[in-house]
Amino acid sequence: MKKQIFAVLSSAAIISSLLAGCGGNSSQSGASSSASSSASASSEGSKQIKEFTAFFDRQGSELNQDNEIQQIIAEKIGAKCKETWLTGQTAEEAVGMYIASGEYPDFMNWTPQLQEAGALVAIDEYLDKYPNIKNFWSESQWNSLRQADGHIYSIPQFGKINIKAMDTQQNGEAFWIQTRVLKWANYPKVESLDQLFDLLEKYYAANPTMPDGSSVIPFEILAYDWYYFCLENPPQFLDGYPNNGRCIVDPKTYLVSDYNITPTAKRYFKKLNEEYKKGIIDPEFMTMNHDQFLEKIASGRVLCMVEQHWDFATAEDSIKSQKLEGCTYVPLGITIEPGMKEMYYVSGESATLSGGLSITKSCKDVEGALKFVNDLLDPEIVTLRSWGVEGKDYLVDENGLFYRTDEMRENAVNADYKASHLCSYSYFPNYGGMNPDGKNAATPDTQPSEFFNGLRPEVQECLTAYGAKTYVEMLDNNVIDGKDQPWYPMWSFVGTMTSETPGGLAWTKMEETKKQYLPQVVVANDFEKEWSTYLEAYKKCKPEDFFAEVQEAVYNRIKLVWGKDVRPKS
């Protein structure tokens, strides 16, 4: 049986409270006794509104019950969804509790555990009825989602580029640094790991505290739960490779390699160890959870970190709302040596897909749920989700281009305003690139003029000093064509692995080992000894089994897209 980790339940009430928190019905809520609310409807004005529930195993911000745009969308399409997010648990624990109970909200993120538990509804037989969903991905992309039984159980939400890429923001990983640090040093060229930490050390020596007297944190590390990728995966980027997730793939030979044991990996962790001993790294990083990490970011105290922007964007919005001068971040594409090409920013649409939004067996109105998703992709609704209400959240100039006033921009980063007014349905499918009108960008932060005009003055000054107008221009601009590199990104395959196979079992052990040992490597008194201890434990996990299966997946994806087998002939 595939591995499934369930939280220990002190009572059945724990499950019930979690289900209720995810929009599950109870007699007290006035809905049906089903775990799903999809069959219920409420009267809003003169229209009957179907109500669905969703739980996403990520941290997010819940909307107010009377959220304005959610209500507008509900009136237009006849449905709404109560979204809830991960709180106080790991993703694995939360999903495990649902599986243990056998009752689910209408929508959840696809996981191998949910698939194995028979918790999900096959959607492929319905796709022809819902053209917005069917046309969201190509036929070959849909086929790449088929499970062993030949059916499709998920709709990938992210990475769909409409017409062309319009990225201005680096939503993925980088070494993020506050503008005040770069300004203090007169905007130096910072390319390598050594250059970065030299700058942080000097700035911290001259500026050890915030204006309120609290201590500055020169470098922060998020090592909690699955977010520990912030600690674990920089070696692949430092060597100039994109984020394939848990591996490096050579684009010429198609061979997979292990970035965990490269000379760069050792050098990186040795550097972290040295900086920890100097007091540059937060001494609390080992015991800090995700909420505490975001609180530290929002305080403005953290000078630099490795992170993916989507994960700390809310904390950065708090920095902006507080008007903390110089505390907003810009991305740096740090490599192990100066002058190397880096691949932190990569655009392009994947040729093969996995995971995404799923409908559970508890949903009493599967077709209604699919219609809800389909309607969320209608052009008018896409604009409401991404830009808001015309006249209140954005204006339109004489050329039909959307723009915002300073007040609108301030509202867009205000937590209270977002909870009461904005409704992006962020974990439901939506487009990147361009708005369906073919004229505007999909989102305000990807509208070129709007992006720069919406930046704080110190960020505008910083970008200008580096000859950039967007965050993307602070990095090397890389494009990966999914047809040319059909394996990219391999994390979409690794996320489907379970311990039923030798490779999946090895991966589980590798993850546990890295979570346990890498923080210890950073804080070790004797780095060489601790690094050797880590490598011994890592090798016992049989990583070769994992990489063998990943290698086979690379070949399979190439064959799926190219129609030919590139495996070496024996």
Coordinates of C-alpha atoms in Angstrom, one line a residue:
M1 CA 0.0 0.0 0.0
K2 CA 1.2 3.5 -0.8
K3 CA 2.4 5.6 2.1
Q4 CA -0.2 7.7 3.8
I5 CA 0.6 9.6 6.9
F6 CA -2.4 10.4 9.1
A7 CA -2.5 12.7 12.1
V8 CA -3.3 11.1 15.4
L9 CA -6.9 12.1 16.2
S10 CA -7.8 12.8 19.8
S11 CA -11.4 12.6 18.9
A12 CA -13.8 12.6 16.0
A13 CA -14.5 16.2 16.8
I14 CA -11.2 17.2 15.2
I15 CA -12.3 15.9 11.8
S16 CA -15.7 17.4 12.2
S17 CA -14.3 20.8 13.0
L18 CA -11.9 20.7 10.0
L19 CA -14.7 19.7 7.7
A20 CA -16.8 22.5 9.0
G21 CA -13.9 24.9 8.5
C22 CA -13.8 23.8 4.9
G23 CA -17.4 24.6 4.2
G24 CA -18.7 21.1 5.2
N25 CA -22.4 21.1 6.0
S26 CA -24.0 20.6 9.3
S27 CA -27.4 21.1 10.7
Q28 CA -26.1 24.2 12.6
S29 CA -25.0 25.8 9.3
G30 CA -28.4 25.3 7.7
A31 CA -27.0 23.2 4.9
S32 CA -27.6 19.5 4.2
S33 CA -26.0 16.8 6.4
S34 CA -23.6 15.9 3.5
A35 CA -19.9 16.7 3.8
S36 CA -20.3 18.6 0.6
S37 CA -22.3 21.7 0.1
S38 CA -22.6 21.5 -3.6
A39 CA -26.2 20.5 -3.6
S40 CA -27.3 23.4 -1.5
A41 CA -28.4 26.8 -2.8
S42 CA -29.0 30.2 -1.2
S43 CA -31.1 33.1 -2.4
E44 CA -29.0 36.2 -3.2
G45 CA -31.4 38.8 -4.5
S46 CA -33.7 37.0 -7.0
K47 CA -31.2 34.4 -8.1
Q48 CA -30.5 31.0 -6.6
I49 CA -26.8 30.6 -5.9
K50 CA -25.2 27.1 -5.7
E51 CA -22.6 26.9 -2.9
F52 CA -19.5 24.8 -3.2
T53 CA -16.7 24.2 -0.7
A54 CA -12.9 23.9 -1.2
F55 CA -9.9 23.1 0.9
F56 CA -6.4 23.8 -0.4
D57 CA -3.4 22.3 1.4
R58 CA -1.5 25.6 1.3
Q59 CA -1.6 28.6 3.5
G60 CA -3.8 31.4 2.3
S61 CA -6.2 34.2 3.3
E62 CA -9.9 33.5 3.7
L63 CA -12.4 35.9 2.2
N64 CA -15.1 37.6 4.3
Q65 CA -18.5 36.0 3.9
D66 CA -19.9 39.1 2.2
N67 CA -16.9 39.6 -0.1
E68 CA -18.1 42.0 -2.8
I69 CA -16.6 40.6 -6.0
Q70 CA -17.4 37.0 -4.9
Q71 CA -21.0 38.1 -4.7
I72 CA -20.8 39.8 -8.1
I73 CA -19.4 36.6 -9.6
A74 CA -22.0 34.5 -7.9
E75 CA -24.8 36.7 -9.3
K76 CA -23.4 36.4 -12.8
I77 CA -22.7 32.6 -12.9
G78 CA -25.0 31.3 -10.3
A79 CA -22.4 29.7 -8.0
K80 CA -19.8 30.5 -5.4
C81 CA -17.2 28.6 -3.4
K82 CA -16.2 28.8 0.3
E83 CA -12.4 28.4 0.2
T84 CA -10.4 27.4 3.3
W85 CA -6.7 26.9 3.7
L86 CA -4.1 25.1 5.7
T87 CA -3.9 26.2 9.4
G88 CA -2.0 24.7 12.2
Q89 CA -1.1 21.4 10.4
T90 CA 1.1 20.1 7.7
A91 CA -0.4 19.5 4.3
E92 CA 0.1 15.7 4.8
E93 CA -1.7 15.7 8.2
A94 CA -4.7 17.7 6.8
V95 CA -5.1 15.5 3.8
G96 CA -4.7 12.4 5.9
M97 CA -7.5 13.5 8.2
Y98 CA -9.9 13.9 5.3
I99 CA -9.0 10.4 4.0
A100 CA -9.4 8.9 7.5
S101 CA -12.9 10.5 7.8
G102 CA -14.0 9.6 4.2
E103 CA -15.7 12.9 3.9
Y104 CA -14.4 15.8 1.8
P105 CA -15.2 19.3 0.6
D106 CA -16.2 19.6 -3.1
F107 CA -12.8 20.7 -4.3
M108 CA -9.3 19.8 -3.2
N109 CA -5.8 19.8 -4.7
W110 CA -4.9 16.5 -6.3
T111 CA -2.5 14.4 -4.3
P112 CA -1.3 10.8 -4.8
Q113 CA -2.9 9.9 -1.4
L114 CA -6.3 11.2 -2.5
Q115 CA -6.0 9.4 -5.8
E116 CA -5.1 6.1 -4.1
A117 CA -7.9 6.5 -1.5
G118 CA -10.5 6.7 -4.3
A119 CA -11.5 10.1 -3.1
L120 CA -11.6 11.8 -6.5
V121 CA -14.0 12.0 -9.5
A122 CA -12.8 11.3 -13.0
I123 CA -13.6 14.3 -15.1
D124 CA -12.5 13.3 -18.6
E125 CA -15.9 12.1 -19.7
Y126 CA -17.4 15.5 -18.9
L127 CA -14.8 17.8 -20.6
D128 CA -16.7 18.1 -24.0
K129 CA -19.5 19.8 -22.1
Y130 CA -17.3 22.5 -20.7
P131 CA -15.3 24.2 -23.5
N132 CA -13.5 26.7 -21.3
I133 CA -12.0 23.9 -19.3
K134 CA -11.3 21.6 -22.3
N135 CA -9.6 24.4 -24.3
F136 CA -7.6 25.5 -21.3
W137 CA -5.0 22.8 -22.1
S138 CA -4.2 21.0 -25.4
E139 CA -5.2 17.4 -26.1
S140 CA -1.7 16.2 -25.5
Q141 CA -1.5 18.1 -22.2
W142 CA -4.7 16.5 -21.1
N143 CA -3.5 13.1 -22.0
S144 CA -0.4 13.6 -19.9
L145 CA -2.7 13.8 -16.9
R146 CA -4.2 10.4 -17.4
Q147 CA -3.8 8.0 -14.4
A148 CA -3.1 4.3 -14.6
D149 CA -6.8 3.6 -15.2
G150 CA -6.8 5.9 -18.2
H151 CA -8.9 8.6 -16.6
I152 CA -8.2 12.3 -15.7
Y153 CA -8.8 13.5 -12.2
S154 CA -7.4 17.0 -12.1
I155 CA -7.3 20.4 -13.8
P156 CA -3.8 22.1 -13.5
Q157 CA -4.5 25.6 -12.5
F158 CA -1.2 27.4 -13.2
G159 CA 1.1 28.0 -16.1
K160 CA -1.4 28.6 -18.9
I161 CA -0.1 31.4 -21.0
N162 CA -2.7 33.2 -23.0
I163 CA -1.3 34.7 -26.3
K164 CA 2.1 35.6 -24.9
A165 CA 4.0 35.8 -21.7
M166 CA 3.8 39.2 -20.0
D167 CA 5.8 38.6 -16.8
T168 CA 7.1 41.5 -14.9
Q169 CA 7.4 39.8 -11.5
Q170 CA 9.6 36.9 -10.6
N171 CA 7.0 34.7 -9.0
G172 CA 9.4 31.8 -8.5
E173 CA 12.7 31.4 -6.6
A174 CA 15.5 33.9 -6.2
F175 CA 17.8 35.4 -3.6
W176 CA 15.5 38.2 -2.5
I177 CA 17.2 41.3 -1.0
Q178 CA 15.8 44.5 0.4
T179 CA 16.4 47.6 -1.7
R180 CA 17.9 49.5 1.3
V181 CA 20.9 47.1 1.3
L182 CA 21.6 47.7 -2.4
K183 CA 21.1 51.5 -2.0
W184 CA 23.5 51.6 1.0
A185 CA 26.2 50.0 -1.2
N186 CA 25.5 52.4 -4.1
Y187 CA 23.8 49.6 -6.1
P188 CA 26.7 47.2 -6.6
K189 CA 26.9 44.3 -9.0
V190 CA 26.1 41.2 -6.9
E191 CA 26.3 38.0 -8.8
S192 CA 28.0 35.3 -6.6
L193 CA 27.3 33.7 -3.3
D194 CA 30.5 35.2 -1.7
Q195 CA 29.7 38.7 -3.1
L196 CA 26.2 38.5 -1.6
F197 CA 27.2 37.5 1.9
D198 CA 30.1 40.0 1.9
L199 CA 27.5 42.7 1.2
L200 CA 25.1 41.5 3.9
E201 CA 27.9 41.3 6.5
K202 CA 29.0 44.9 5.8
Y203 CA 25.5 46.3 5.8
Y204 CA 24.6 44.5 9.0
A205 CA 27.8 45.8 10.8
A206 CA 26.8 49.3 9.9
N207 CA 23.0 48.9 10.4
P208 CA 22.3 46.3 13.1
T209 CA 18.8 47.5 14.1
M210 CA 15.6 48.8 12.8
P211 CA 14.4 52.3 13.5
D212 CA 12.2 50.9 16.3
G213 CA 15.3 49.3 17.9
S214 CA 14.5 45.7 16.9
S215 CA 17.4 43.6 15.6
V216 CA 17.9 43.1 11.9
I217 CA 18.1 39.6 10.5
P218 CA 20.7 39.6 7.7
F219 CA 19.7 36.2 6.2
E220 CA 16.7 34.1 6.9
I221 CA 16.1 30.4 6.1
L222 CA 12.7 28.8 5.8
A223 CA 13.2 25.1 6.7
Y224 CA 9.7 24.2 7.9
D225 CA 7.7 21.3 6.5
W226 CA 7.7 21.1 2.7
Y227 CA 8.8 24.7 2.5
Y228 CA 12.3 23.5 3.3
F229 CA 13.0 23.7 -0.4
C230 CA 14.2 27.2 0.5
L231 CA 17.1 25.5 2.3
E232 CA 17.5 22.4 0.2
N233 CA 17.4 23.3 -3.5
P234 CA 19.6 26.4 -4.1
P235 CA 22.6 24.3 -5.4
Q236 CA 20.8 23.6 -8.7
F237 CA 20.3 27.4 -9.2
L238 CA 23.8 28.2 -8.1
D239 CA 25.1 26.0 -10.8
G240 CA 23.0 27.7 -13.4
Y241 CA 20.1 25.2 -13.8
P242 CA 16.4 25.8 -13.8
N243 CA 14.0 24.5 -11.1
N244 CA 13.3 20.9 -12.2
G245 CA 12.7 20.0 -8.6
R246 CA 14.9 17.4 -6.8
C247 CA 17.1 16.9 -9.9
I248 CA 19.1 18.3 -12.7
V249 CA 18.4 17.3 -16.3
D250 CA 21.0 17.9 -19.0
P251 CA 19.2 19.4 -22.0
K252 CA 21.7 17.8 -24.4
T253 CA 22.0 14.3 -23.1
Y254 CA 18.6 14.1 -21.2
L255 CA 20.5 12.5 -18.3
V256 CA 19.4 13.2 -14.7
S257 CA 21.8 14.0 -12.0
D258 CA 21.7 14.8 -8.2
Y259 CA 22.3 18.3 -7.2
N260 CA 22.4 17.3 -3.5
I261 CA 25.9 15.9 -3.7
T262 CA 27.7 18.3 -6.1
P263 CA 30.8 20.3 -5.1
T264 CA 28.5 23.3 -5.3
A265 CA 26.1 21.8 -2.7
K266 CA 28.9 21.3 -0.2
R267 CA 30.3 24.7 -0.9
Y268 CA 26.9 26.3 -0.4
F269 CA 26.2 24.6 2.9
K270 CA 29.7 25.3 4.2
K271 CA 29.0 29.0 3.4
L272 CA 25.8 28.9 5.4
N273 CA 27.6 27.2 8.2
E274 CA 30.2 30.0 8.2
E275 CA 27.6 32.7 8.1
Y276 CA 25.6 31.1 10.9
K277 CA 28.7 31.2 13.1
K278 CA 29.1 34.9 12.3
G279 CA 25.6 35.6 13.4
I280 CA 24.4 36.5 9.9
I281 CA 21.7 33.7 9.8
D282 CA 18.7 33.8 12.0
P283 CA 19.4 31.5 15.0
E284 CA 15.7 30.7 15.2
F285 CA 15.4 29.3 11.7
M286 CA 15.4 25.6 12.9
T287 CA 12.4 26.1 15.2
M288 CA 10.4 28.6 13.2
N289 CA 7.2 27.6 11.5
H290 CA 5.8 29.1 8.4
D291 CA 3.6 31.7 10.1
Q292 CA 6.5 32.9 12.2
F293 CA 8.6 33.2 9.1
L294 CA 6.0 35.4 7.4
E295 CA 5.7 37.5 10.5
K296 CA 9.4 38.2 10.4
I297 CA 9.3 39.1 6.7
A298 CA 6.3 41.4 7.3
S299 CA 8.2 43.2 10.1
G300 CA 10.8 44.4 7.6
R301 CA 13.7 43.0 9.7
V302 CA 14.9 40.3 7.2
L303 CA 17.5 41.7 4.7
C304 CA 17.8 38.6 2.4
M305 CA 16.4 35.1 1.9
V306 CA 16.0 32.4 -0.7
E307 CA 12.2 32.0 -1.4
Q308 CA 9.6 31.8 -4.1
H309 CA 7.8 35.1 -4.3
W310 CA 4.3 33.7 -4.4
D311 CA 4.8 32.4 -0.8
F312 CA 5.8 35.7 0.8
A313 CA 3.9 38.1 -1.4
T314 CA 1.2 38.6 1.4
A315 CA 4.0 39.5 3.9
E316 CA 5.5 41.9 1.4
D317 CA 2.0 43.5 0.9
S318 CA 2.1 44.2 4.7
I319 CA 5.5 45.8 4.3
K320 CA 4.0 48.1 1.7
S321 CA 1.0 48.9 3.7
Q322 CA 3.2 49.8 6.7
K323 CA 5.3 52.0 4.3
L324 CA 8.5 50.5 5.7
E325 CA 11.1 52.4 3.8
G326 CA 13.6 50.3 1.8
C327 CA 12.2 47.0 3.0
T328 CA 10.6 45.8 -0.2
Y329 CA 12.5 43.0 -2.0
V330 CA 14.1 42.7 -5.4
P331 CA 15.4 39.4 -6.9
L332 CA 19.0 38.5 -7.4
G333 CA 20.1 35.6 -9.7
I334 CA 23.0 34.4 -7.5
T335 CA 25.4 31.8 -8.9
I336 CA 28.3 30.0 -7.2
E337 CA 30.8 32.1 -9.2
P338 CA 30.4 35.5 -10.8
G339 CA 29.8 35.7 -14.6
M340 CA 27.7 32.5 -14.9
K341 CA 24.4 32.3 -16.7
E342 CA 21.6 31.9 -14.2
M343 CA 18.1 30.3 -14.7
Y344 CA 16.0 31.6 -11.8
Y345 CA 13.4 33.1 -14.2
V346 CA 12.1 30.8 -16.9
S347 CA 9.0 31.4 -19.0
G348 CA 7.2 28.9 -21.2
E349 CA 4.3 26.4 -21.0
S350 CA 4.9 22.8 -19.9
A351 CA 4.1 20.2 -22.6
T352 CA 3.3 17.6 -19.9
L353 CA 1.2 18.3 -16.8
S354 CA 0.3 16.7 -13.4
G355 CA -1.7 17.5 -10.3
G356 CA -4.1 20.4 -10.1
L357 CA -7.7 21.0 -8.9
S358 CA -9.8 17.9 -8.3
I359 CA -13.5 17.3 -7.5
T360 CA -14.0 14.8 -4.7
K361 CA -16.5 11.9 -4.3
S362 CA -18.3 13.9 -1.7
C363 CA -19.5 16.4 -4.2
K364 CA -23.2 15.9 -4.9
D365 CA -23.2 18.0 -8.1
V366 CA -20.2 17.2 -10.2
E367 CA -21.5 18.8 -13.3
G368 CA -22.5 21.9 -11.3
A369 CA -18.9 22.0 -9.9
L370 CA -17.4 21.7 -13.4
K371 CA -19.8 24.4 -14.7
F372 CA -18.5 26.7 -11.8
V373 CA -14.9 26.1 -12.9
N374 CA -15.9 26.6 -16.6
D375 CA -17.7 29.9 -15.9
L376 CA -14.7 31.2 -13.9
L377 CA -12.8 31.1 -17.2
D378 CA -15.3 33.3 -19.0
P379 CA -13.6 36.5 -20.1
E380 CA -15.7 38.8 -18.0
I381 CA -15.2 36.7 -14.9
V382 CA -11.4 36.3 -15.6
T383 CA -11.2 40.1 -15.5
L384 CA -13.2 40.4 -12.3
R385 CA -10.9 37.8 -10.6
S386 CA -7.7 39.4 -11.8
W387 CA -8.3 43.1 -12.1
G388 CA -11.5 43.7 -10.0
V389 CA -14.3 46.1 -10.7
E390 CA -13.9 48.8 -13.3
G391 CA -14.1 52.2 -11.7
K392 CA -13.3 50.9 -8.3
D393 CA -10.1 48.7 -8.8
Y394 CA -9.0 50.0 -12.2
L395 CA -9.7 52.5 -14.9
V396 CA -9.6 52.3 -18.7
D397 CA -7.8 54.9 -20.8
E398 CA -8.7 56.1 -24.3
N399 CA -6.7 53.2 -25.8
G400 CA -8.5 50.5 -23.8
L401 CA -5.6 49.9 -21.5
F402 CA -6.2 49.2 -17.8
Y403 CA -4.5 51.3 -15.2
R404 CA -4.8 52.1 -11.5
T405 CA -4.6 55.2 -9.3
D406 CA -2.3 55.3 -6.2
E407 CA -5.4 54.7 -4.0
M408 CA -6.3 51.6 -6.0
R409 CA -2.8 50.3 -5.7
E410 CA -2.8 50.9 -1.9
N411 CA -6.2 49.0 -1.7
A412 CA -4.7 46.1 -3.6
V413 CA -2.1 45.4 -0.9
N414 CA -4.4 46.1 2.1
A415 CA -5.4 42.9 3.9
D416 CA -8.8 44.2 5.0
Y417 CA -9.7 45.5 1.6
K418 CA -8.7 42.2 -0.1
A419 CA -10.7 40.1 2.4
S420 CA -13.8 42.3 1.9
H421 CA -13.7 43.1 -1.7
L422 CA -11.2 41.2 -4.0
C423 CA -11.9 37.6 -5.0
S424 CA -9.3 36.0 -7.3
Y425 CA -10.2 32.3 -6.6
S426 CA -6.5 31.9 -6.8
Y427 CA -6.4 28.1 -6.7
F428 CA -8.9 27.7 -9.5
P429 CA -7.6 27.7 -13.1
N430 CA -6.8 31.1 -14.5
Y431 CA -4.7 32.6 -17.3
G432 CA -1.2 34.1 -17.3
G433 CA 0.1 36.2 -20.1
M434 CA -2.7 38.4 -21.6
N435 CA -6.2 39.1 -20.6
P436 CA -8.8 37.5 -22.9
D437 CA -9.3 40.9 -24.6
G438 CA -5.9 40.5 -26.2
K439 CA -4.9 44.0 -25.2
N440 CA -4.2 44.1 -21.5
A441 CA -2.0 41.9 -19.3
A442 CA -3.7 39.2 -17.3
T443 CA -3.1 40.9 -14.0
P444 CA -2.2 44.4 -12.8
D445 CA 1.3 43.4 -11.8
T446 CA 2.0 42.1 -15.3
Q447 CA 0.7 45.3 -17.1
P448 CA 4.1 46.8 -18.0
S449 CA 3.3 50.5 -17.3
E450 CA 1.1 49.7 -14.3
F451 CA 3.8 47.5 -12.8
F452 CA 6.5 50.2 -12.7
N453 CA 4.1 53.0 -11.8
G454 CA 2.8 50.9 -9.0
L455 CA 6.2 50.3 -7.4
R456 CA 7.3 52.1 -4.3
P457 CA 9.8 55.0 -5.1
E458 CA 12.7 53.2 -3.6
V459 CA 12.1 50.1 -5.8
Q460 CA 11.8 52.3 -8.9
E461 CA 15.1 53.9 -8.0
C462 CA 16.7 50.4 -7.4
L463 CA 15.4 49.0 -10.7
T464 CA 16.5 52.1 -12.6
A465 CA 20.0 51.9 -11.1
Y466 CA 20.3 48.4 -12.6
G467 CA 18.8 49.4 -16.0
A468 CA 15.6 47.5 -15.3
K469 CA 11.9 48.3 -15.3
T470 CA 10.6 45.0 -14.1
Y471 CA 11.8 42.3 -11.6
V472 CA 12.2 39.9 -14.5
E473 CA 14.8 42.3 -16.0
M474 CA 16.8 42.0 -12.8
L475 CA 17.4 38.3 -13.8
D476 CA 18.5 36.5 -16.9
N477 CA 15.5 36.1 -19.2
N478 CA 15.2 32.4 -20.0
V479 CA 12.5 30.6 -22.1
I480 CA 12.0 26.9 -22.1
D481 CA 9.8 25.6 -24.9
G482 CA 7.9 22.6 -23.5
K483 CA 8.1 21.0 -27.0
D484 CA 11.9 21.2 -26.9
Q485 CA 12.3 20.2 -23.2
P486 CA 9.2 18.1 -22.5
W487 CA 10.5 16.9 -19.2
Y488 CA 10.5 20.4 -17.7
P489 CA 9.6 20.8 -14.9
M490 CA 10.3 17.4 -13.4
W491 CA 8.9 18.4 -10.0
S492 CA 5.5 17.8 -11.6
F493 CA 6.4 14.1 -11.9
V494 CA 8.2 13.9 -8.5
G495 CA 5.0 15.2 -6.8
T496 CA 3.1 12.2 -8.1
M497 CA 5.5 9.6 -6.6
T498 CA 4.5 7.4 -3.7
S499 CA 6.4 4.8 -1.6
E500 CA 4.8 2.0 -3.6
T501 CA 7.8 2.0 -5.9
P502 CA 11.5 1.7 -4.8
G503 CA 12.1 5.2 -6.2
G504 CA 9.2 6.7 -4.4
L505 CA 10.3 5.0 -1.2
A506 CA 13.8 6.3 -1.7
W507 CA 12.4 9.8 -2.3
T508 CA 10.4 9.8 0.9
K509 CA 13.5 8.7 2.9
M510 CA 15.7 11.3 1.1
E511 CA 13.2 14.1 2.0
E512 CA 13.1 13.0 5.6
T513 CA 16.9 12.8 5.8
K514 CA 17.5 16.2 4.3
K515 CA 14.9 17.8 6.6
Q516 CA 16.7 16.2 9.6
Y517 CA 20.3 16.7 8.6
L518 CA 20.6 19.9 6.5
P519 CA 19.7 22.3 9.4
Q520 CA 22.2 20.5 11.6
V521 CA 24.8 21.0 8.9
V522 CA 24.2 24.7 8.9
V523 CA 24.6 25.0 12.7
A524 CA 27.3 22.4 13.2
N525 CA 30.5 23.2 15.2
D526 CA 32.4 20.8 12.9
F527 CA 31.1 21.3 9.4
E528 CA 33.2 18.5 7.7
K529 CA 32.1 15.9 10.3
E530 CA 28.4 16.8 10.1
W531 CA 28.5 16.9 6.3
S532 CA 30.0 13.4 6.2
T533 CA 27.3 12.2 8.6
Y534 CA 24.7 13.7 6.4
L535 CA 26.1 12.1 3.2
E536 CA 26.2 8.7 4.9
A537 CA 22.6 8.9 6.0
Y538 CA 21.6 10.2 2.5
K539 CA 23.3 7.3 0.7
K540 CA 21.4 4.8 2.9
C541 CA 18.2 6.2 1.4
K542 CA 19.2 4.6 -2.0
P543 CA 18.9 7.8 -4.0
E544 CA 19.9 5.8 -7.1
D545 CA 16.5 4.2 -7.0
F546 CA 14.8 7.6 -7.1
F547 CA 16.9 8.9 -9.9
A548 CA 16.4 5.8 -11.9
E549 CA 12.7 6.4 -11.9
V550 CA 13.0 10.1 -12.6
Q551 CA 15.3 9.2 -15.5
E552 CA 12.6 6.8 -16.9
A553 CA 10.0 9.6 -16.5
V554 CA 12.2 12.0 -18.5
Y555 CA 12.4 9.4 -21.3
N556 CA 8.6 8.8 -21.1
R557 CA 7.8 12.5 -21.4
I558 CA 10.1 12.8 -24.4
K559 CA 8.4 9.9 -26.1
L560 CA 5.0 11.3 -25.3
V561 CA 5.8 14.7 -26.9
W562 CA 8.3 13.8 -29.6
G563 CA 7.0 10.4 -30.4
K564 CA 10.4 8.7 -30.2
D565 CA 12.4 6.7 -27.7
V566 CA 15.7 8.4 -26.8
R567 CA 16.9 5.8 -24.3
P568 CA 20.5 4.8 -24.8
K569 CA 20.7 1.5 -26.8
S570 CA 22.3 -1.2 -24.7

